[in-house]
PDB file of C-alpha atoms and ligand atoms in Angstrom:
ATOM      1  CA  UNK A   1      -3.581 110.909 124.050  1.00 43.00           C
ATOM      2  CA  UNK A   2      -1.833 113.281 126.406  1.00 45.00           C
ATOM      3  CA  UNK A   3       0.534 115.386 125.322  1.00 46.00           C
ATOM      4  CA  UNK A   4       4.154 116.887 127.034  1.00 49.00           C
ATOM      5  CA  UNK A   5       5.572 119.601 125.045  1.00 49.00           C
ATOM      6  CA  UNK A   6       5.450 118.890 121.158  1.00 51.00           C
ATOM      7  CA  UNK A   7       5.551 115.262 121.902  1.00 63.00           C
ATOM      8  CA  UNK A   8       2.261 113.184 122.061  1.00 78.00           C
ATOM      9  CA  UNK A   9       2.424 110.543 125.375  1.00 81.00           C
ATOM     10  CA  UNK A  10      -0.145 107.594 124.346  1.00 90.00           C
ATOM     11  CA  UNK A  11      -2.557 106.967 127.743  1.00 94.00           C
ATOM     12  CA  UNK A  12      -0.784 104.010 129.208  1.00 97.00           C
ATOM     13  CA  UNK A  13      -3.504 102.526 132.197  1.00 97.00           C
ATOM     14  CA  UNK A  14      -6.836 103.277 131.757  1.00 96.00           C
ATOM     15  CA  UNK A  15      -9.467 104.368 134.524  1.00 94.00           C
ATOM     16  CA  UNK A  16     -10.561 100.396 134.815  1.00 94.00           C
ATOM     17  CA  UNK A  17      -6.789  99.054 134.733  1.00 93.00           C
ATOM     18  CA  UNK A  18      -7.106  98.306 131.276  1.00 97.00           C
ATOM     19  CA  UNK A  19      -3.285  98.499 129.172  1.00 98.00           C
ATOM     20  CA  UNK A  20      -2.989  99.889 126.031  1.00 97.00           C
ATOM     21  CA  UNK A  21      -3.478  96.642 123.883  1.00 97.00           C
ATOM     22  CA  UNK A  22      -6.407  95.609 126.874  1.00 97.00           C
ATOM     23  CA  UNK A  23      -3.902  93.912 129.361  1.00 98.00           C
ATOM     24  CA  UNK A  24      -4.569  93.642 132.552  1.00 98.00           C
ATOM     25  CA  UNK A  25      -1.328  94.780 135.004  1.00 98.00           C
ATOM     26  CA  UNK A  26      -0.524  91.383 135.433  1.00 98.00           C
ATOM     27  CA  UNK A  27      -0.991  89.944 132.028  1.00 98.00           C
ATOM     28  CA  UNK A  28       1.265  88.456 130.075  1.00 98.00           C
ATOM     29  CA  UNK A  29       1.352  88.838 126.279  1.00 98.00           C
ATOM     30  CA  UNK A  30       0.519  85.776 123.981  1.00 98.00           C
ATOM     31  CA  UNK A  31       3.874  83.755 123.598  1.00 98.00           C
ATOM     32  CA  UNK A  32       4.551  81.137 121.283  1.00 98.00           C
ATOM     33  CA  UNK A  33       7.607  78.653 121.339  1.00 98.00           C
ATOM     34  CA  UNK A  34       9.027  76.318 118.979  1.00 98.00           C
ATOM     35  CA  UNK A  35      11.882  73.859 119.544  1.00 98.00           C
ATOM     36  CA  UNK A  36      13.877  72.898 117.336  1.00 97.00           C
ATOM     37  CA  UNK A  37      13.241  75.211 114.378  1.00 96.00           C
ATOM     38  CA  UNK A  38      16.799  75.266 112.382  1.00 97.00           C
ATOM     39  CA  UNK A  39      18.543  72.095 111.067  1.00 96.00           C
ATOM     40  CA  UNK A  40      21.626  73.178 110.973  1.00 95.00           C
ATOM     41  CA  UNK A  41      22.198  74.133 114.253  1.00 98.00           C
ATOM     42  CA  UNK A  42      22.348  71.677 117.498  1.00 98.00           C
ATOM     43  CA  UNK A  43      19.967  73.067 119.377  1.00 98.00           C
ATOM     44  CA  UNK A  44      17.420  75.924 118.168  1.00 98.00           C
ATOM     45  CA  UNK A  45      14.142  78.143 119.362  1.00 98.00           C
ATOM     46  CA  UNK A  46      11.828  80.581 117.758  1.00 98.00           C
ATOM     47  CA  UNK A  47       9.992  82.335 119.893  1.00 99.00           C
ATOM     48  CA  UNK A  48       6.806  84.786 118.913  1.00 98.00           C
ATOM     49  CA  UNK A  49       5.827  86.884 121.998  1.00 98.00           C
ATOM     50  CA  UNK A  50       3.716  89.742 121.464  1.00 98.00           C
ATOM     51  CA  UNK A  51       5.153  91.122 118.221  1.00 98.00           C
ATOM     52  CA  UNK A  52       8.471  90.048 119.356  1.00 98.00           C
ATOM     53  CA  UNK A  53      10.156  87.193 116.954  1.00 98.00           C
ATOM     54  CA  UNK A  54      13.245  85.879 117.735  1.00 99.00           C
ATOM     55  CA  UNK A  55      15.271  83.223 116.512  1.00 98.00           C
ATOM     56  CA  UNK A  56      18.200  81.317 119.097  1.00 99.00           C
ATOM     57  CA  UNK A  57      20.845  78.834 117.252  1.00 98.00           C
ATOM     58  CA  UNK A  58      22.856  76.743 119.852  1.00 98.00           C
ATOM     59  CA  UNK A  59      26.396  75.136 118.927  1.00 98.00           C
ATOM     60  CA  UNK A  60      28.796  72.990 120.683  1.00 95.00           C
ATOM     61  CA  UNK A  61      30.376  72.252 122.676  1.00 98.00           C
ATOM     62  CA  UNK A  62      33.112  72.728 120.112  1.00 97.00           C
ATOM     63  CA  UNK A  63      36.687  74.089 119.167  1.00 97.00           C
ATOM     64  CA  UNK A  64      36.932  77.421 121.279  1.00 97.00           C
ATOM     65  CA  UNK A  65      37.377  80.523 118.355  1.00 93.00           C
ATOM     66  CA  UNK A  66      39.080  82.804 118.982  1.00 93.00           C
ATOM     67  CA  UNK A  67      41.562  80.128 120.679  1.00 94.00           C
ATOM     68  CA  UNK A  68      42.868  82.238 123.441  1.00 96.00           C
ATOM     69  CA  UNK A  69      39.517  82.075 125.040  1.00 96.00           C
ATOM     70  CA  UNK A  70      39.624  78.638 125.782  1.00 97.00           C
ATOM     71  CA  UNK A  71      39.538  77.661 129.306  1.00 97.00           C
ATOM     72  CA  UNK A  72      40.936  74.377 130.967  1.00 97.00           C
ATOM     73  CA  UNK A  73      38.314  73.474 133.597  1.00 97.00           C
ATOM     74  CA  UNK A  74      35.766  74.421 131.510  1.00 98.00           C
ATOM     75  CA  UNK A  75      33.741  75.881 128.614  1.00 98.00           C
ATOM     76  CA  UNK A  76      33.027  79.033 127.666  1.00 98.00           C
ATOM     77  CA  UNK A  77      29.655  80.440 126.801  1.00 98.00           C
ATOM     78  CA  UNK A  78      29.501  82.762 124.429  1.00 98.00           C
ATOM     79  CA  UNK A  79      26.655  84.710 123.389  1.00 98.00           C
ATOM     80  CA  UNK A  80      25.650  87.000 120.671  1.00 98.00           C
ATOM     81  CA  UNK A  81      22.650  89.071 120.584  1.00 98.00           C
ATOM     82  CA  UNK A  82      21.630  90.986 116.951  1.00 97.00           C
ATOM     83  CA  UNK A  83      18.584  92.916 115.890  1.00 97.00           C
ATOM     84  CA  UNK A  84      18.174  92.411 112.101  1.00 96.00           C
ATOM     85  CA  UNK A  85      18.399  96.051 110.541  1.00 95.00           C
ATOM     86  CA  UNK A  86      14.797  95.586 109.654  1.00 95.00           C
ATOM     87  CA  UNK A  87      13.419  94.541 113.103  1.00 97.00           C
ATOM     88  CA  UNK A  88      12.504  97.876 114.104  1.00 95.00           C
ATOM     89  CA  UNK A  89      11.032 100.624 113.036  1.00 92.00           C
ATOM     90  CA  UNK A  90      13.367 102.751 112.272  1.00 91.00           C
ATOM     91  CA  UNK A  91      15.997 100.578 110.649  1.00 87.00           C
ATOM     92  CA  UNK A  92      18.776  99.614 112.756  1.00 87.00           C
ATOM     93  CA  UNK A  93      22.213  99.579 111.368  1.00 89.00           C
ATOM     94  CA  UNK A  94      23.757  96.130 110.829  1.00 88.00           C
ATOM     95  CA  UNK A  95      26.169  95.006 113.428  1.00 84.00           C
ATOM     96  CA  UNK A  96      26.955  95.233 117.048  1.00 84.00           C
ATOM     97  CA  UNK A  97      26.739  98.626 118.701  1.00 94.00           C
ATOM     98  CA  UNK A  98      27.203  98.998 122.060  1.00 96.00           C
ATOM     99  CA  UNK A  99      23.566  98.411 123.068  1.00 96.00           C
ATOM    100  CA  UNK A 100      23.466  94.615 121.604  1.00 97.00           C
ATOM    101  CA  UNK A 101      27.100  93.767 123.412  1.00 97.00           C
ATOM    102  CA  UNK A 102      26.270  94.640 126.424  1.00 97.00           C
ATOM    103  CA  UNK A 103      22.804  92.245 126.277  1.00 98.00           C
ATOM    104  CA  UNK A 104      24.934  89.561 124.913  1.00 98.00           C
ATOM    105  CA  UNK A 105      27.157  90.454 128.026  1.00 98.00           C
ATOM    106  CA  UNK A 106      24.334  89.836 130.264  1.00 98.00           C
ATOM    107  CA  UNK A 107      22.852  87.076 128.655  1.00 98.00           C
ATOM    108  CA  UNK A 108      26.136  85.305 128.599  1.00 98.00           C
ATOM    109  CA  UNK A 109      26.781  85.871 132.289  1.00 98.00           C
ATOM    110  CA  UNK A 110      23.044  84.625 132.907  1.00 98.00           C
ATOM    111  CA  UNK A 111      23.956  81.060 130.943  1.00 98.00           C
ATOM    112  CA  UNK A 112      27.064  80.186 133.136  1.00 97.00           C
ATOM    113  CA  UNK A 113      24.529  80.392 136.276  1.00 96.00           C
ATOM    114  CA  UNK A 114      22.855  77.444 134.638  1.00 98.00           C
ATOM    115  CA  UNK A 115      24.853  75.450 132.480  1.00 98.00           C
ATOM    116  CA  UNK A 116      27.159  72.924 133.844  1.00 98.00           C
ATOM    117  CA  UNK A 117      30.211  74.172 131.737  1.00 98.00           C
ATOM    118  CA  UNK A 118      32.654  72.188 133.760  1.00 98.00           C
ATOM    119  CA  UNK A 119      31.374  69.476 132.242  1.00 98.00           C
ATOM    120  CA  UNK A 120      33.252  70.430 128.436  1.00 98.00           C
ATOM    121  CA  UNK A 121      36.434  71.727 129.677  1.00 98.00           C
ATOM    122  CA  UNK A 122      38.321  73.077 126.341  1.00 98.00           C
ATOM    123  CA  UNK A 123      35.084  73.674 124.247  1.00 98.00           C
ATOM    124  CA  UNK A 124      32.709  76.370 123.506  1.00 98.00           C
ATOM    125  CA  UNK A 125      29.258  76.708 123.782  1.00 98.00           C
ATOM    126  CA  UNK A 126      27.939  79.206 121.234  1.00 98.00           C
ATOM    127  CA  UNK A 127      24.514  80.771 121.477  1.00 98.00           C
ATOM    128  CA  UNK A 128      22.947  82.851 118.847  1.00 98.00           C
ATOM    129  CA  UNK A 129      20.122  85.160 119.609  1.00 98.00           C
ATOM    130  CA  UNK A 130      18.638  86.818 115.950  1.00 98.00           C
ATOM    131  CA  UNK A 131      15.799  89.741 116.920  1.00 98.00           C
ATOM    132  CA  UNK A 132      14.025  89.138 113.589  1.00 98.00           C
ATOM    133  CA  UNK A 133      10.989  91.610 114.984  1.00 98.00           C
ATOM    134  CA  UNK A 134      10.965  93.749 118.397  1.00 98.00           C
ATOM    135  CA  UNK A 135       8.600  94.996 120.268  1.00 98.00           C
ATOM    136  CA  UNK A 136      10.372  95.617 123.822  1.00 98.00           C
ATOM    137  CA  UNK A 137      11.390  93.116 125.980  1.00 98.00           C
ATOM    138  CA  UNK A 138      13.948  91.341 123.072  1.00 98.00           C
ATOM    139  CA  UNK A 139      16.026  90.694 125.448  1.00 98.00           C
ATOM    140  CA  UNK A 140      14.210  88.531 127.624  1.00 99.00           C
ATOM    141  CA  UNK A 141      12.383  87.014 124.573  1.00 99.00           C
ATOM    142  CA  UNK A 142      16.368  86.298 123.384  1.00 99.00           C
ATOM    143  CA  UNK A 143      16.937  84.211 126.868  1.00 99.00           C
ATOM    144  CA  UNK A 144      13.564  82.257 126.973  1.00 99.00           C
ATOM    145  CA  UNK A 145      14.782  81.327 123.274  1.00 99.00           C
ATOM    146  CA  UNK A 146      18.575  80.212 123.681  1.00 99.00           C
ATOM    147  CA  UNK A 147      17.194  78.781 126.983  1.00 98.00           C
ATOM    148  CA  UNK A 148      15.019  76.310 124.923  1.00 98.00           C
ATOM    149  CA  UNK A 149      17.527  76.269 122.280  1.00 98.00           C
ATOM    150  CA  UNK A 150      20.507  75.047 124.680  1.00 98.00           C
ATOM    151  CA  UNK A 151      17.768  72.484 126.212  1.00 98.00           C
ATOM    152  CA  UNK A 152      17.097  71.316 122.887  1.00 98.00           C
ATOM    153  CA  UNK A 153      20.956  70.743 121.987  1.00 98.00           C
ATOM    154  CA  UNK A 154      21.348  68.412 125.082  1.00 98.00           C
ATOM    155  CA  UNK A 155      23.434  70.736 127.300  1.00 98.00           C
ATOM    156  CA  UNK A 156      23.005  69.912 130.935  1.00 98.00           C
ATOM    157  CA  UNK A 157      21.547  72.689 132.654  1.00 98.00           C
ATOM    158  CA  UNK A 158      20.588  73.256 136.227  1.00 97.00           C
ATOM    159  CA  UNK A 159      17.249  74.385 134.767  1.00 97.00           C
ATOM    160  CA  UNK A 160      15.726  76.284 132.176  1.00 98.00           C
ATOM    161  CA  UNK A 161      16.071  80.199 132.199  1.00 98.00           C
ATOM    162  CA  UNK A 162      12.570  82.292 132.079  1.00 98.00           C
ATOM    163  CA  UNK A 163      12.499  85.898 131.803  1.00 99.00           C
ATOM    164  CA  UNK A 164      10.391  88.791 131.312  1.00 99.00           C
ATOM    165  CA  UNK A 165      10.636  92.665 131.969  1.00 98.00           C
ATOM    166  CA  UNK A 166       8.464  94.014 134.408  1.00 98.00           C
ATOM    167  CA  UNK A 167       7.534  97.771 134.289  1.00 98.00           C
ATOM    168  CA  UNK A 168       5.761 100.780 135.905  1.00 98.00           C
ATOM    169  CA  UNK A 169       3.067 102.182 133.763  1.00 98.00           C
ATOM    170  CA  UNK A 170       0.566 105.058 134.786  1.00 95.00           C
ATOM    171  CA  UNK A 171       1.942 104.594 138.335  1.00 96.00           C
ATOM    172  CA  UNK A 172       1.218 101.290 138.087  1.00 98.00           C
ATOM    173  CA  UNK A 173       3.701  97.686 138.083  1.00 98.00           C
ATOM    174  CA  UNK A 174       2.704  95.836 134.868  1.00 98.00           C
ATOM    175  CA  UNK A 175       4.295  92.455 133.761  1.00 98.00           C
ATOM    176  CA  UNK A 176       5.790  92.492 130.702  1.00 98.00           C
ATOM    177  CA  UNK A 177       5.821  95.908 128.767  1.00 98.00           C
ATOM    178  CA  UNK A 178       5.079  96.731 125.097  1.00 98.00           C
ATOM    179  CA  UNK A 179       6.564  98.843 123.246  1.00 97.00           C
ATOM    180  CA  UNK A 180       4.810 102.292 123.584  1.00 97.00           C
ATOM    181  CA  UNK A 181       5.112 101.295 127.277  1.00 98.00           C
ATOM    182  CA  UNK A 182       8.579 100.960 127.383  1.00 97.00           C
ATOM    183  CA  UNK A 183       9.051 104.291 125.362  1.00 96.00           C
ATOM    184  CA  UNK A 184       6.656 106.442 128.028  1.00 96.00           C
ATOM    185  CA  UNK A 185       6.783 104.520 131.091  1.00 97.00           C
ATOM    186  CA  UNK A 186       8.730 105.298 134.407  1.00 97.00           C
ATOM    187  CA  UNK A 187      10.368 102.391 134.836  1.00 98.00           C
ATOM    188  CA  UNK A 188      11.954  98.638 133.343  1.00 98.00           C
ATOM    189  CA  UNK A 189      13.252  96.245 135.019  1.00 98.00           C
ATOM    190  CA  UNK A 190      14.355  92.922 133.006  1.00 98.00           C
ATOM    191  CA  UNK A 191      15.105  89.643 135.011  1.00 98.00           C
ATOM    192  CA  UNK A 192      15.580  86.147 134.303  1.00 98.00           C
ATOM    193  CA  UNK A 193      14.551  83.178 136.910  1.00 98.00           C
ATOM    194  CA  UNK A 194      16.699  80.091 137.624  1.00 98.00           C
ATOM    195  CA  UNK A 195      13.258  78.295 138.961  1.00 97.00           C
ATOM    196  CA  UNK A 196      13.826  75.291 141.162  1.00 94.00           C
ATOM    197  CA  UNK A 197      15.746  77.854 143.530  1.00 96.00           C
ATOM    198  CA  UNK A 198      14.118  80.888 142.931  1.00 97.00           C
ATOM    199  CA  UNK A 199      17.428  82.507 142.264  1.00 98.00           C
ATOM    200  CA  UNK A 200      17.454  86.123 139.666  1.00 98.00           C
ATOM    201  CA  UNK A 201      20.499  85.239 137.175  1.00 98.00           C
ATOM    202  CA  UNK A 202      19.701  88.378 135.215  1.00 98.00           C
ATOM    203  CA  UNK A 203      18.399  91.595 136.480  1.00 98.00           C
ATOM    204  CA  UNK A 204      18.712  95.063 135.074  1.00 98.00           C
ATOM    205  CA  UNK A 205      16.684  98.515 135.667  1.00 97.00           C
ATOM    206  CA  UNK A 206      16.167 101.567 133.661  1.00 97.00           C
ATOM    207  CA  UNK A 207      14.094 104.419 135.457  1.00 97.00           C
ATOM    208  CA  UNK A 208      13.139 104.720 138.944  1.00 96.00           C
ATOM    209  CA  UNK A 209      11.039 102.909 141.443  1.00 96.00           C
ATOM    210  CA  UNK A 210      10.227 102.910 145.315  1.00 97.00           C
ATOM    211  CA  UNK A 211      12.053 100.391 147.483  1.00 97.00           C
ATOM    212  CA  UNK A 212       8.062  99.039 147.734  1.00 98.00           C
ATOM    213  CA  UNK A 213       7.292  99.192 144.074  1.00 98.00           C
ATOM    214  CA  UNK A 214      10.767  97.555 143.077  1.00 98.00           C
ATOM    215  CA  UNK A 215       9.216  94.599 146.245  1.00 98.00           C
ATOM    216  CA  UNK A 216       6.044  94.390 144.109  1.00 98.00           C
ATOM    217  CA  UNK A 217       7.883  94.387 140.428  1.00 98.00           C
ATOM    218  CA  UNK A 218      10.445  91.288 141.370  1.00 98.00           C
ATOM    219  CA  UNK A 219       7.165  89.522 142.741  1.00 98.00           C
ATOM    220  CA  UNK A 220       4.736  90.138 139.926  1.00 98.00           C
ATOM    221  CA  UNK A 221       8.469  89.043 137.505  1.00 98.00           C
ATOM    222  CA  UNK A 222       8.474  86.057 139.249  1.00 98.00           C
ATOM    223  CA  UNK A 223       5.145  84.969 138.722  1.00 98.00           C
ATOM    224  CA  UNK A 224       5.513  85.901 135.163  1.00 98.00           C
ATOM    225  CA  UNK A 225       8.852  84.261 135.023  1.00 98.00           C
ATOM    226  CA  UNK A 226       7.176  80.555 136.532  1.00 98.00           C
ATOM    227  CA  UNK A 227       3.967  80.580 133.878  1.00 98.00           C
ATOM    228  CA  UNK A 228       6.462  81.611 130.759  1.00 98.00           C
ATOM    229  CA  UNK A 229       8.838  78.319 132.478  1.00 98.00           C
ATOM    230  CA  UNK A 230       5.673  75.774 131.821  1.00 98.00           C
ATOM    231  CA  UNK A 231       5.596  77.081 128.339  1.00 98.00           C
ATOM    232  CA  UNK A 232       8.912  76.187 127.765  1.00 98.00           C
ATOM    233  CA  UNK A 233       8.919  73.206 129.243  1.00 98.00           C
ATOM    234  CA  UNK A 234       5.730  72.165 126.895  1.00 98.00           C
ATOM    235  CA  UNK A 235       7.925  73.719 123.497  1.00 98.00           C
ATOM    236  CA  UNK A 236      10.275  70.784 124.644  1.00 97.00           C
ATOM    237  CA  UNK A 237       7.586  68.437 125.475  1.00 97.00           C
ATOM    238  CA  UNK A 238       5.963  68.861 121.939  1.00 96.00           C
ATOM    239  CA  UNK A 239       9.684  68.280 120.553  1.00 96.00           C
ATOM    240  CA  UNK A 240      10.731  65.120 122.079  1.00 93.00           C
ATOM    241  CA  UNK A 241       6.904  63.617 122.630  1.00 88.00           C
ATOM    242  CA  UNK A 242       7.173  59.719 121.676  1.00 77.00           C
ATOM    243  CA  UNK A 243       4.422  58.712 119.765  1.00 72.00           C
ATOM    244  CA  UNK A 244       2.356  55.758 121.521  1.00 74.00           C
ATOM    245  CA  UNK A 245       3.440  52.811 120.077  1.00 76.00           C
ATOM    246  CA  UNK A 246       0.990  51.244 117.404  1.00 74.00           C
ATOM    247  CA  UNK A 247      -1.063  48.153 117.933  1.00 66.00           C
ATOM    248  CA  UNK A 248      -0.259  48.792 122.129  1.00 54.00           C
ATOM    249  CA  UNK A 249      -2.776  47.500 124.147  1.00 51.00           C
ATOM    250  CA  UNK A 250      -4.708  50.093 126.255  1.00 45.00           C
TER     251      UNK A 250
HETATM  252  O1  CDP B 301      14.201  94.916 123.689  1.00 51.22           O
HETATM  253  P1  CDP B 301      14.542  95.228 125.108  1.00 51.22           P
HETATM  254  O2  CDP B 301      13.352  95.756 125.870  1.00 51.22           O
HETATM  255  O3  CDP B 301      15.222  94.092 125.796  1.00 51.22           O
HETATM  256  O4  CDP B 301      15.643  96.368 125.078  1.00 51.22           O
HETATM  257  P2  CDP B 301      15.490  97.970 125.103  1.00 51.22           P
HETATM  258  O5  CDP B 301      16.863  98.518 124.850  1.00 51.22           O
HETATM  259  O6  CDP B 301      14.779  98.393 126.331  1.00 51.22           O
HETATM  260  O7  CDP B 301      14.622  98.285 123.833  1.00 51.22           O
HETATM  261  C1  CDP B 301      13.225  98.370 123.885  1.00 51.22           C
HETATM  262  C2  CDP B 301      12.670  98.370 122.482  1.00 51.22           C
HETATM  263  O8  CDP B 301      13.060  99.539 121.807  1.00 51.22           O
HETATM  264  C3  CDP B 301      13.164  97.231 121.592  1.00 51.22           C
HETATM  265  O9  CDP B 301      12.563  95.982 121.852  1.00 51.22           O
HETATM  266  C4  CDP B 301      12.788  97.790 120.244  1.00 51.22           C
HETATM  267  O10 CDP B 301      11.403  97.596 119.997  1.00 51.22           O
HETATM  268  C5  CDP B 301      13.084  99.272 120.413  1.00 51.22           C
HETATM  269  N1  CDP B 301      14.422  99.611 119.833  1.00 51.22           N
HETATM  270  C6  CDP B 301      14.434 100.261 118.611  1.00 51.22           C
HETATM  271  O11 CDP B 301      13.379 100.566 118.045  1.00 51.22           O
HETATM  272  N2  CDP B 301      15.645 100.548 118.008  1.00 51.22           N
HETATM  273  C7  CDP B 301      16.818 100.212 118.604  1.00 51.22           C
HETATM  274  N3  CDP B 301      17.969 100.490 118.019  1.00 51.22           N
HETATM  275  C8  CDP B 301      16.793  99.557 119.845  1.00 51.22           C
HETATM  276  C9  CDP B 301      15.573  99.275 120.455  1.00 51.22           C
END
């Protein structure tokens, strides 16, 4: 532990490039993903991802609420983001605050790069993103899981949407940032991947980087992005697999 006034600053990157939890830079932490997880809801994900769990509910397309939304050539995507008061460690107070509507902003925004709303004019596509436990990087664990979730309701989509955050640590780019690295390090930068084209749908930064370190953060994001896509596309696979017919010949 180093220490900057009265507060203590954990050691983020070790001599040997080792991370706090024993991460290399470009290491990903262990994610889980589970399609289909709610009944009730068309289309649903829970995703574990570190100590991240968060739970996406997909409806529609249905009757736009409030009405006035409603748009002719199309429908509208509307996402909420929420961190359950007890997802943190301080507790949270219930409801949205200004932080939470302006990730369902972006998350939103992200969705109608994908989706092909056009498709539903008149209807509403609504996406539910519950933080149930957060460890940094909610956000991005909130699109991987509406991502799967919208999948899993049969919405057509372009493609799937991976993200992760990408951070500077110790002077260093890491992929995907914990907690305590969030908190003390110099830099976050959150981005989502549309895949087949390569194209960023989501991208935010807080903190500062070089021109050449922000170069080397949206590569080592991408990468990141591309292995977290073949684990969603297996959370579907495991879904939908067909059992092999019984009695089929070999
Ligand atoms: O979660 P994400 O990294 O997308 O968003 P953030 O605003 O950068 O928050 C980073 C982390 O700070 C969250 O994942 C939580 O672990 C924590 N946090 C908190 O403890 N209390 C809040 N009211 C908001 C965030």
């Amino acid at each position: 532990m180093g220490s900057v006034g009265a507060k203590e600053v954990p050691v983020l990157l070790s001599a040997d490039g080792r991370r706090i939890d024993g991460r290399r830079l470009d290491e990903l932490r262990p994610i889980r993903i589970q399609a289909g997880a709610l009944h009730q809801a068309d289309g649903s994900a829970f995703v574990e991802w570190g100590a991240n769990k968060v739970m996406a509910a997909v409806y529609g397309p249905r009757e736009v609420h409030p009405r006035h939304l409603q748009q002719n050539n199309k429908a509208v995507i509307q996402c909420r983001y929420n961190m359950a008061a007890f997802s943190v460690d301080e507790r949270k107070r219930p409801g949205l605050d200004r932080r939470s509507q302006e990730i369902s902003k972006v998350i939103g925004e992200a969705f109608e790069s994908v989706v092909f709303a056009e498709e539903f004019p008149r209807t509403s596509i609504d996406v539910y993103i519950e933080v149930l436990q957060a460890n940094a990087g909610t956000r991005c664990a909130g699109v991987v899981a509406a991502s799967v979730a919208l999948a899993d309701a049969g919405i057509p989509m372009v493609d799937l949407l991976p993200s992760v955050a990408v951070g500077k640590i110790g002077g260093a780019i890491a992929l995907d940032l914990k907690k305590e690295e969030d908190n003390f390090g110099e830099a976050d930068l959150p981005m989502a991947l549309v895949p087949q084209s390569g194209r960023l749908v989501l991208l935010q930064m807080e903190g500062h980087m070089t021109e050449a370190e922000l170069a080397q953060a949206l590569d080592l994001g991408v990468k990141g992005c591309r292995s977290i896509h073949e684990t969603m596309k297996q959370a579907l696979r495991d879904r939908y697999a067909v059992a092999p017919l019984a009695g089929g010949s070999a």
